[in-house]
mmCIF file of C-alpha atoms in Angstrom:
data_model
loop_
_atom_site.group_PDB
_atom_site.id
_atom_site.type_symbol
_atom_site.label_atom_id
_atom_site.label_comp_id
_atom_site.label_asym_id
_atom_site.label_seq_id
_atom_site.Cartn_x
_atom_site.Cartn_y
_atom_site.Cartn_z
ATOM 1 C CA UNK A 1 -103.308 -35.605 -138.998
ATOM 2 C CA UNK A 2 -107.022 -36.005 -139.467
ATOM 3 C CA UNK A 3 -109.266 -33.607 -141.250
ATOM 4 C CA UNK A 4 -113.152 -33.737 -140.522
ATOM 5 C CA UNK A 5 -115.743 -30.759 -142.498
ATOM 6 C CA UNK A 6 -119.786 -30.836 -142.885
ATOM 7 C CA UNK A 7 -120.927 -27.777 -143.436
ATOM 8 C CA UNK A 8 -124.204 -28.390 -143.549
ATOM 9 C CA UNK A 9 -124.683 -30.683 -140.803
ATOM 10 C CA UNK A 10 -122.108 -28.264 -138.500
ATOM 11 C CA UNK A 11 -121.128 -25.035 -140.502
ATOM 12 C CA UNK A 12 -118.368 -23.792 -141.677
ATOM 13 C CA UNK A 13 -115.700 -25.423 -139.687
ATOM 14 C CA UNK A 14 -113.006 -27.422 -140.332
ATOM 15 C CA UNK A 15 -111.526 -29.399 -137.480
ATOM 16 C CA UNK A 16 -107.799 -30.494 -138.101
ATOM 17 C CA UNK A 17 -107.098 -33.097 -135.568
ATOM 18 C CA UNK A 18 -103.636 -33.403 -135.037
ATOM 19 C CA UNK A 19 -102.945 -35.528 -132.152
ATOM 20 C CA UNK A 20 -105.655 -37.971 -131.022
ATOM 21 C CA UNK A 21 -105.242 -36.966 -127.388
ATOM 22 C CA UNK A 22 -108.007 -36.759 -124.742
ATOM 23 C CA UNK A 23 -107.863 -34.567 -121.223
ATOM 24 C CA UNK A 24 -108.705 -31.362 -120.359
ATOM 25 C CA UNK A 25 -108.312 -29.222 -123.334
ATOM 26 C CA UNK A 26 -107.252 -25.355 -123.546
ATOM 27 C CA UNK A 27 -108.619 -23.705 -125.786
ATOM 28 C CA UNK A 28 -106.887 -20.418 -127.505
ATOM 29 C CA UNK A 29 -109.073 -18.242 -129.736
ATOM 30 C CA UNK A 30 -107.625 -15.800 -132.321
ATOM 31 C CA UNK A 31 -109.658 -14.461 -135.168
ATOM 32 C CA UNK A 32 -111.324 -17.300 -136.945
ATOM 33 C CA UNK A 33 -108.828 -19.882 -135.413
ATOM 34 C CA UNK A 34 -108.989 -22.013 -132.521
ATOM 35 C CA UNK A 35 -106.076 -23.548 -131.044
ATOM 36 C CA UNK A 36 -106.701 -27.000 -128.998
ATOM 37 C CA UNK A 37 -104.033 -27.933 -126.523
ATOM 38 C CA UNK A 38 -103.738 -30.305 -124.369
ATOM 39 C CA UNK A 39 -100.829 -30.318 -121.477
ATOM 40 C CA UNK A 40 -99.080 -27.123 -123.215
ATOM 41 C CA UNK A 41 -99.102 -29.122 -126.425
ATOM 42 C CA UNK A 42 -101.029 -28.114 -130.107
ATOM 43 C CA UNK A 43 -103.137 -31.225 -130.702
ATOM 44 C CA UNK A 44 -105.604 -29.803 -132.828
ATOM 45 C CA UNK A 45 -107.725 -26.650 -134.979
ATOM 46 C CA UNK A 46 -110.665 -25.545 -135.328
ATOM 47 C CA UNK A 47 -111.021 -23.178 -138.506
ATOM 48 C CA UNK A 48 -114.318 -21.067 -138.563
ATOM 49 C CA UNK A 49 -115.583 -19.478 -142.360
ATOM 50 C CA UNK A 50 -112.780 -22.540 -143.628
ATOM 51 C CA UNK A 51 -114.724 -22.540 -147.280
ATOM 52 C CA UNK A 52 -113.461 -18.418 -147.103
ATOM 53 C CA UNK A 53 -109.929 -19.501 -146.134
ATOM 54 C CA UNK A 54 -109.398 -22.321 -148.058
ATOM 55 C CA UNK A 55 -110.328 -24.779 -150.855
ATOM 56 C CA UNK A 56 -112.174 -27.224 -148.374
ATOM 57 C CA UNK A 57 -114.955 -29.136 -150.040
ATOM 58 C CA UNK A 58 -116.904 -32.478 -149.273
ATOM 59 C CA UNK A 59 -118.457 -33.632 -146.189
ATOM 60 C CA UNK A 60 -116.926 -35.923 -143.676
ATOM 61 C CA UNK A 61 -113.150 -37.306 -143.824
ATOM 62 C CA UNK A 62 -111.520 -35.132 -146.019
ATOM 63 C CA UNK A 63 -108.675 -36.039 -147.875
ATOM 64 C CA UNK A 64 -105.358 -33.644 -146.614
ATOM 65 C CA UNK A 65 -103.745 -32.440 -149.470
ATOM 66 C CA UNK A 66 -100.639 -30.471 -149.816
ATOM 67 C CA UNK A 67 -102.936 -27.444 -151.150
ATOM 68 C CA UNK A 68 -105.413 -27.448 -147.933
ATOM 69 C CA UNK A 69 -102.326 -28.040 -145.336
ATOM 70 C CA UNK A 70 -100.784 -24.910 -147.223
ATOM 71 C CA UNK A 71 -104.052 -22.965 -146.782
ATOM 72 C CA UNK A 72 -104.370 -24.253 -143.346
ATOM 73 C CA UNK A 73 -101.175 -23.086 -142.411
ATOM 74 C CA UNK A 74 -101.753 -19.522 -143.870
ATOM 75 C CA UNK A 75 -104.865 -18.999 -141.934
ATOM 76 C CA UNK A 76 -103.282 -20.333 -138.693
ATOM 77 C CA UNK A 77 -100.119 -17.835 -139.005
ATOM 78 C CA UNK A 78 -102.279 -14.964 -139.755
ATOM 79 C CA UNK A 79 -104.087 -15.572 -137.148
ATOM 80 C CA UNK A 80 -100.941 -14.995 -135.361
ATOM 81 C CA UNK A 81 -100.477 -18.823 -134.150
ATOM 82 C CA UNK A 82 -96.857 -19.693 -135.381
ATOM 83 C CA UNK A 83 -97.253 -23.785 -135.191
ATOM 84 C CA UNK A 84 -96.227 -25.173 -138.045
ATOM 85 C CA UNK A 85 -97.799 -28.282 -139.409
ATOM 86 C CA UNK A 86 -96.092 -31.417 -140.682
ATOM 87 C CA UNK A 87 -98.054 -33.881 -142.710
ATOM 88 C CA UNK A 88 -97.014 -37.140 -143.481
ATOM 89 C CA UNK A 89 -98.809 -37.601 -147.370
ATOM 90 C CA UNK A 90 -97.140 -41.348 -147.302
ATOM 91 C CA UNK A 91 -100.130 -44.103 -148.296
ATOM 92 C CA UNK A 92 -101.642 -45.067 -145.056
ATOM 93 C CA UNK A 93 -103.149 -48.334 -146.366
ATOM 94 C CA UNK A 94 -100.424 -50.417 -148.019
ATOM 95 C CA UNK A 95 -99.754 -53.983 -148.877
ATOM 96 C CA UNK A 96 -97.693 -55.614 -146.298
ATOM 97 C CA UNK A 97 -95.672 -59.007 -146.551
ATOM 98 C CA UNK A 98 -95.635 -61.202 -143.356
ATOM 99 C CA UNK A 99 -92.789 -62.430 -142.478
ATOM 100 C CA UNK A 100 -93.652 -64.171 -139.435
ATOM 101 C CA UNK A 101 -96.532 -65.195 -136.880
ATOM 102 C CA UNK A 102 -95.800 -65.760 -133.038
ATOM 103 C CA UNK A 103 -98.259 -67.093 -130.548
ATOM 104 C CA UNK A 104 -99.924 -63.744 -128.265
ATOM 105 C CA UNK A 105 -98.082 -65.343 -124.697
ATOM 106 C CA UNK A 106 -101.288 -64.142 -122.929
ATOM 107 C CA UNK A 107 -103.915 -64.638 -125.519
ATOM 108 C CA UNK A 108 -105.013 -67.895 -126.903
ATOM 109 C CA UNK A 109 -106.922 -66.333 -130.658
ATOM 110 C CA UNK A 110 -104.108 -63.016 -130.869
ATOM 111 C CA UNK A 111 -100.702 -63.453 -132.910
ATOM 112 C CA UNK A 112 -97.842 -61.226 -132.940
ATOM 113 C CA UNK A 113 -96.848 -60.378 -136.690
ATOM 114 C CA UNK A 114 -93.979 -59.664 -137.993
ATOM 115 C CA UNK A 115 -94.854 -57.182 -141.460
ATOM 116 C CA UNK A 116 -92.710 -55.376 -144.018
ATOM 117 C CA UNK A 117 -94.336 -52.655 -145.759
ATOM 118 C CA UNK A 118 -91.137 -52.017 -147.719
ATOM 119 C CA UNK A 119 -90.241 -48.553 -145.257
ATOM 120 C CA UNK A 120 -90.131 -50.124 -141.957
ATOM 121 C CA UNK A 121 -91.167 -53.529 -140.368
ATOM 122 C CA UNK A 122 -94.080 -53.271 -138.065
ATOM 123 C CA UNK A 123 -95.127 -55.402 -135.466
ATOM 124 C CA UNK A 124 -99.014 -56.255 -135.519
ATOM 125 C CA UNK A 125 -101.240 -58.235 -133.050
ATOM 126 C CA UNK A 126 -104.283 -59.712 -135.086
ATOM 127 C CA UNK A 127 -107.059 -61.724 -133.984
ATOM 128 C CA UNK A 128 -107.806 -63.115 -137.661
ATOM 129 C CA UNK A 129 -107.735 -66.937 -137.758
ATOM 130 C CA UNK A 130 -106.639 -67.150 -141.626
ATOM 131 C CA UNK A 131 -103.695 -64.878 -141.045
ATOM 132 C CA UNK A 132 -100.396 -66.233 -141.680
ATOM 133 C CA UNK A 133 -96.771 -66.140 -142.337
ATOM 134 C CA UNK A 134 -95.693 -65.735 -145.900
ATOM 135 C CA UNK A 135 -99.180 -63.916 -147.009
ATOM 136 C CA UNK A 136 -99.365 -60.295 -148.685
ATOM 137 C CA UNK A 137 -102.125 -58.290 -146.510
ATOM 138 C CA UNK A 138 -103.606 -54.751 -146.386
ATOM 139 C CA UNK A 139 -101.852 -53.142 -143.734
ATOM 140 C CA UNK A 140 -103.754 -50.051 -142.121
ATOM 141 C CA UNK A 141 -100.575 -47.953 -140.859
ATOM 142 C CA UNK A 142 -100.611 -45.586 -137.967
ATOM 143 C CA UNK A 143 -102.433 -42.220 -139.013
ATOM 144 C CA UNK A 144 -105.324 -43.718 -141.315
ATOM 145 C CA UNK A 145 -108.602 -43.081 -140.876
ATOM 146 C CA UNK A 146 -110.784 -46.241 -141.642
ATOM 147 C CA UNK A 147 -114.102 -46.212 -143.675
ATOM 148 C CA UNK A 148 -115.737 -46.500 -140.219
ATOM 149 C CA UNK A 149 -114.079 -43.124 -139.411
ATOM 150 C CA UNK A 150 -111.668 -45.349 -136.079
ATOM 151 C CA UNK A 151 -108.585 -43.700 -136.459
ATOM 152 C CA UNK A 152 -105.200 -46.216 -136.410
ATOM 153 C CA UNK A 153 -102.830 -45.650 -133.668
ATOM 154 C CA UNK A 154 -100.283 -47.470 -131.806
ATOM 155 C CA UNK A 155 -101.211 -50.329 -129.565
ATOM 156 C CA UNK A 156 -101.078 -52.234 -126.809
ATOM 157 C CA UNK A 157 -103.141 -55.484 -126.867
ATOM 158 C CA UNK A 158 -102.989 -57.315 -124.013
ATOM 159 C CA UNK A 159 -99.375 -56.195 -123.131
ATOM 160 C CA UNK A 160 -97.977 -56.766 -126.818
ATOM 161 C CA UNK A 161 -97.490 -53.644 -128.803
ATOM 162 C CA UNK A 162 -99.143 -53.252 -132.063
ATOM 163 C CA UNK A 163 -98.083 -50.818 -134.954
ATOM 164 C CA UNK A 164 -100.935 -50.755 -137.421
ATOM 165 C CA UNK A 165 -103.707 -52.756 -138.591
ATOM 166 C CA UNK A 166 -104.018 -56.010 -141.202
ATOM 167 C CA UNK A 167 -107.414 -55.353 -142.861
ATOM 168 C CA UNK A 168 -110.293 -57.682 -144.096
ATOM 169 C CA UNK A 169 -112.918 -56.471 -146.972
ATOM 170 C CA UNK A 170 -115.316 -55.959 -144.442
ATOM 171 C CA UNK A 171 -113.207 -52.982 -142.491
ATOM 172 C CA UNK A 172 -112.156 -51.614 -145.837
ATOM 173 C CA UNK A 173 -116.059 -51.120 -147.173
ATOM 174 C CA UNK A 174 -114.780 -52.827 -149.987
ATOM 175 C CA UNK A 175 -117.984 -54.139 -152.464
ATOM 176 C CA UNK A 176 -118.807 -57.832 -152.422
ATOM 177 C CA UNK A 177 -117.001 -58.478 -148.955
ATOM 178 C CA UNK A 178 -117.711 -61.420 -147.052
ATOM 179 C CA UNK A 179 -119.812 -61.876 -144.061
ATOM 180 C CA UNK A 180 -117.403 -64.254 -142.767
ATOM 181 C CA UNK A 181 -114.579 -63.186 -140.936
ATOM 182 C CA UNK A 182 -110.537 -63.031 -141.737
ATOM 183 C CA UNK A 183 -108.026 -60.661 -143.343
ATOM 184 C CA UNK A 184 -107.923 -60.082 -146.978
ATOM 185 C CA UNK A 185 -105.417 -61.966 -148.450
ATOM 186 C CA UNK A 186 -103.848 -61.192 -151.719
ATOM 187 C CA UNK A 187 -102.362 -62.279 -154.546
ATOM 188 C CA UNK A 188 -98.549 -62.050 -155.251
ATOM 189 C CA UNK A 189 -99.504 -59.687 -158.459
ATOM 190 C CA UNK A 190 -99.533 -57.145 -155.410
ATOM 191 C CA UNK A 191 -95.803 -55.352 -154.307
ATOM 192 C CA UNK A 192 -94.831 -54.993 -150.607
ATOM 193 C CA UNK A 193 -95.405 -51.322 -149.572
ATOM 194 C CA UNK A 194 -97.133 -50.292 -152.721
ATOM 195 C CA UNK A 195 -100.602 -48.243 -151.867
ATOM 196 C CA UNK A 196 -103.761 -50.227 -151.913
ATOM 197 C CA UNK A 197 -105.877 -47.562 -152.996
ATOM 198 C CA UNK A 198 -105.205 -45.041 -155.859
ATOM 199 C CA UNK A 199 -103.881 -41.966 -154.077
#
């Protein structure tokens, strides 16, 4: 779930995006909510006056919290909208360990990863020519929202899904990065799954 507010630059609005989706939306209006649906589904809000309704501050990507999701959910039932929302507050960008790299069968500079993030294994496609098995790597999980503001979902690159992202400097807007290209690699002070960033 994805949480976007400028007032100045838009108003008072805070769009909750819950489901990248794109189609033919419908659009249900009730009080200072908007529900966005697409194909009888919720994929998304639009709360007008939000700064009245909730604790919303900042401009751009904003940061969910378990106080603004509680606030958001508030405003939505009293608007008499009775979706509930569930937020997943796990660390999108963690440190991954992989465990193995596999030739792309239908592309010559992709590899199929193998990476364990300490909850799950994921399967990755990368493009990076320094990656390689046996190296801890930022992993950019499903769900996070990179500095750029592209939003991580599953994959499929050509044919081969792909759960997730491995990062470089560059594509984290970390200071100092390189202008050459690759993945971050890091050192073995880091543990699998633990969050990159302080949450």
């Amino acid at each position: 779930m994805n949480l976007f507010y400028n007032k100045e630059a838009v108003g008072d609005v805070a769009f909750l995006q819950i489901n990248p989706a794109e189609g033919n939306y419908n659009y249900v209006m009730q009080g200072d909510i908007v529900e966005i649906q697409l194909d009888g589904e919720v994929v998304g809000y639009n709360i007008f006056n939000a700064s009245n309704q909730t604790s919303i501050s900042g401009n751009g990507h904003i940061k969910l919290t378990e106080t603004l999701v509680s606030e958001f959910q508030k405003a939505i039932e009293a608007a008499g909208f009775n979706y509930r929302l569930d937020v997943d507050f796990s660390p999108k960008f963690v440190v991954g360990y992989v465990e193995t790299k596999d030739k792309h069968p239908d592309a010559d500079k992709l590899s199929v990863l193998s990476v364990d993030v300490a909850t799950e294994k994921l399967q990755i496609v990368c493009g990076a020519s320094n990656i390689d098995a046996g190296q801890k790597v930022v992993v950019a999980k499903v769900g996070a929202v990179m500095p750029s503001g592209m939003v991580i979902k599953d994959a499929e690159l050509r044919g081969v899904a792909s759960s997730g992202m491995i990062c470089s400097m560059k594509e984290l807007d970390l200071p100092n990065a390189p202008q050459e290209k690759g993945i971050m690699v890091l050192s073995d002070d880091y543990t699998v799954g633990q969050s990159f960033f302080e949450e």
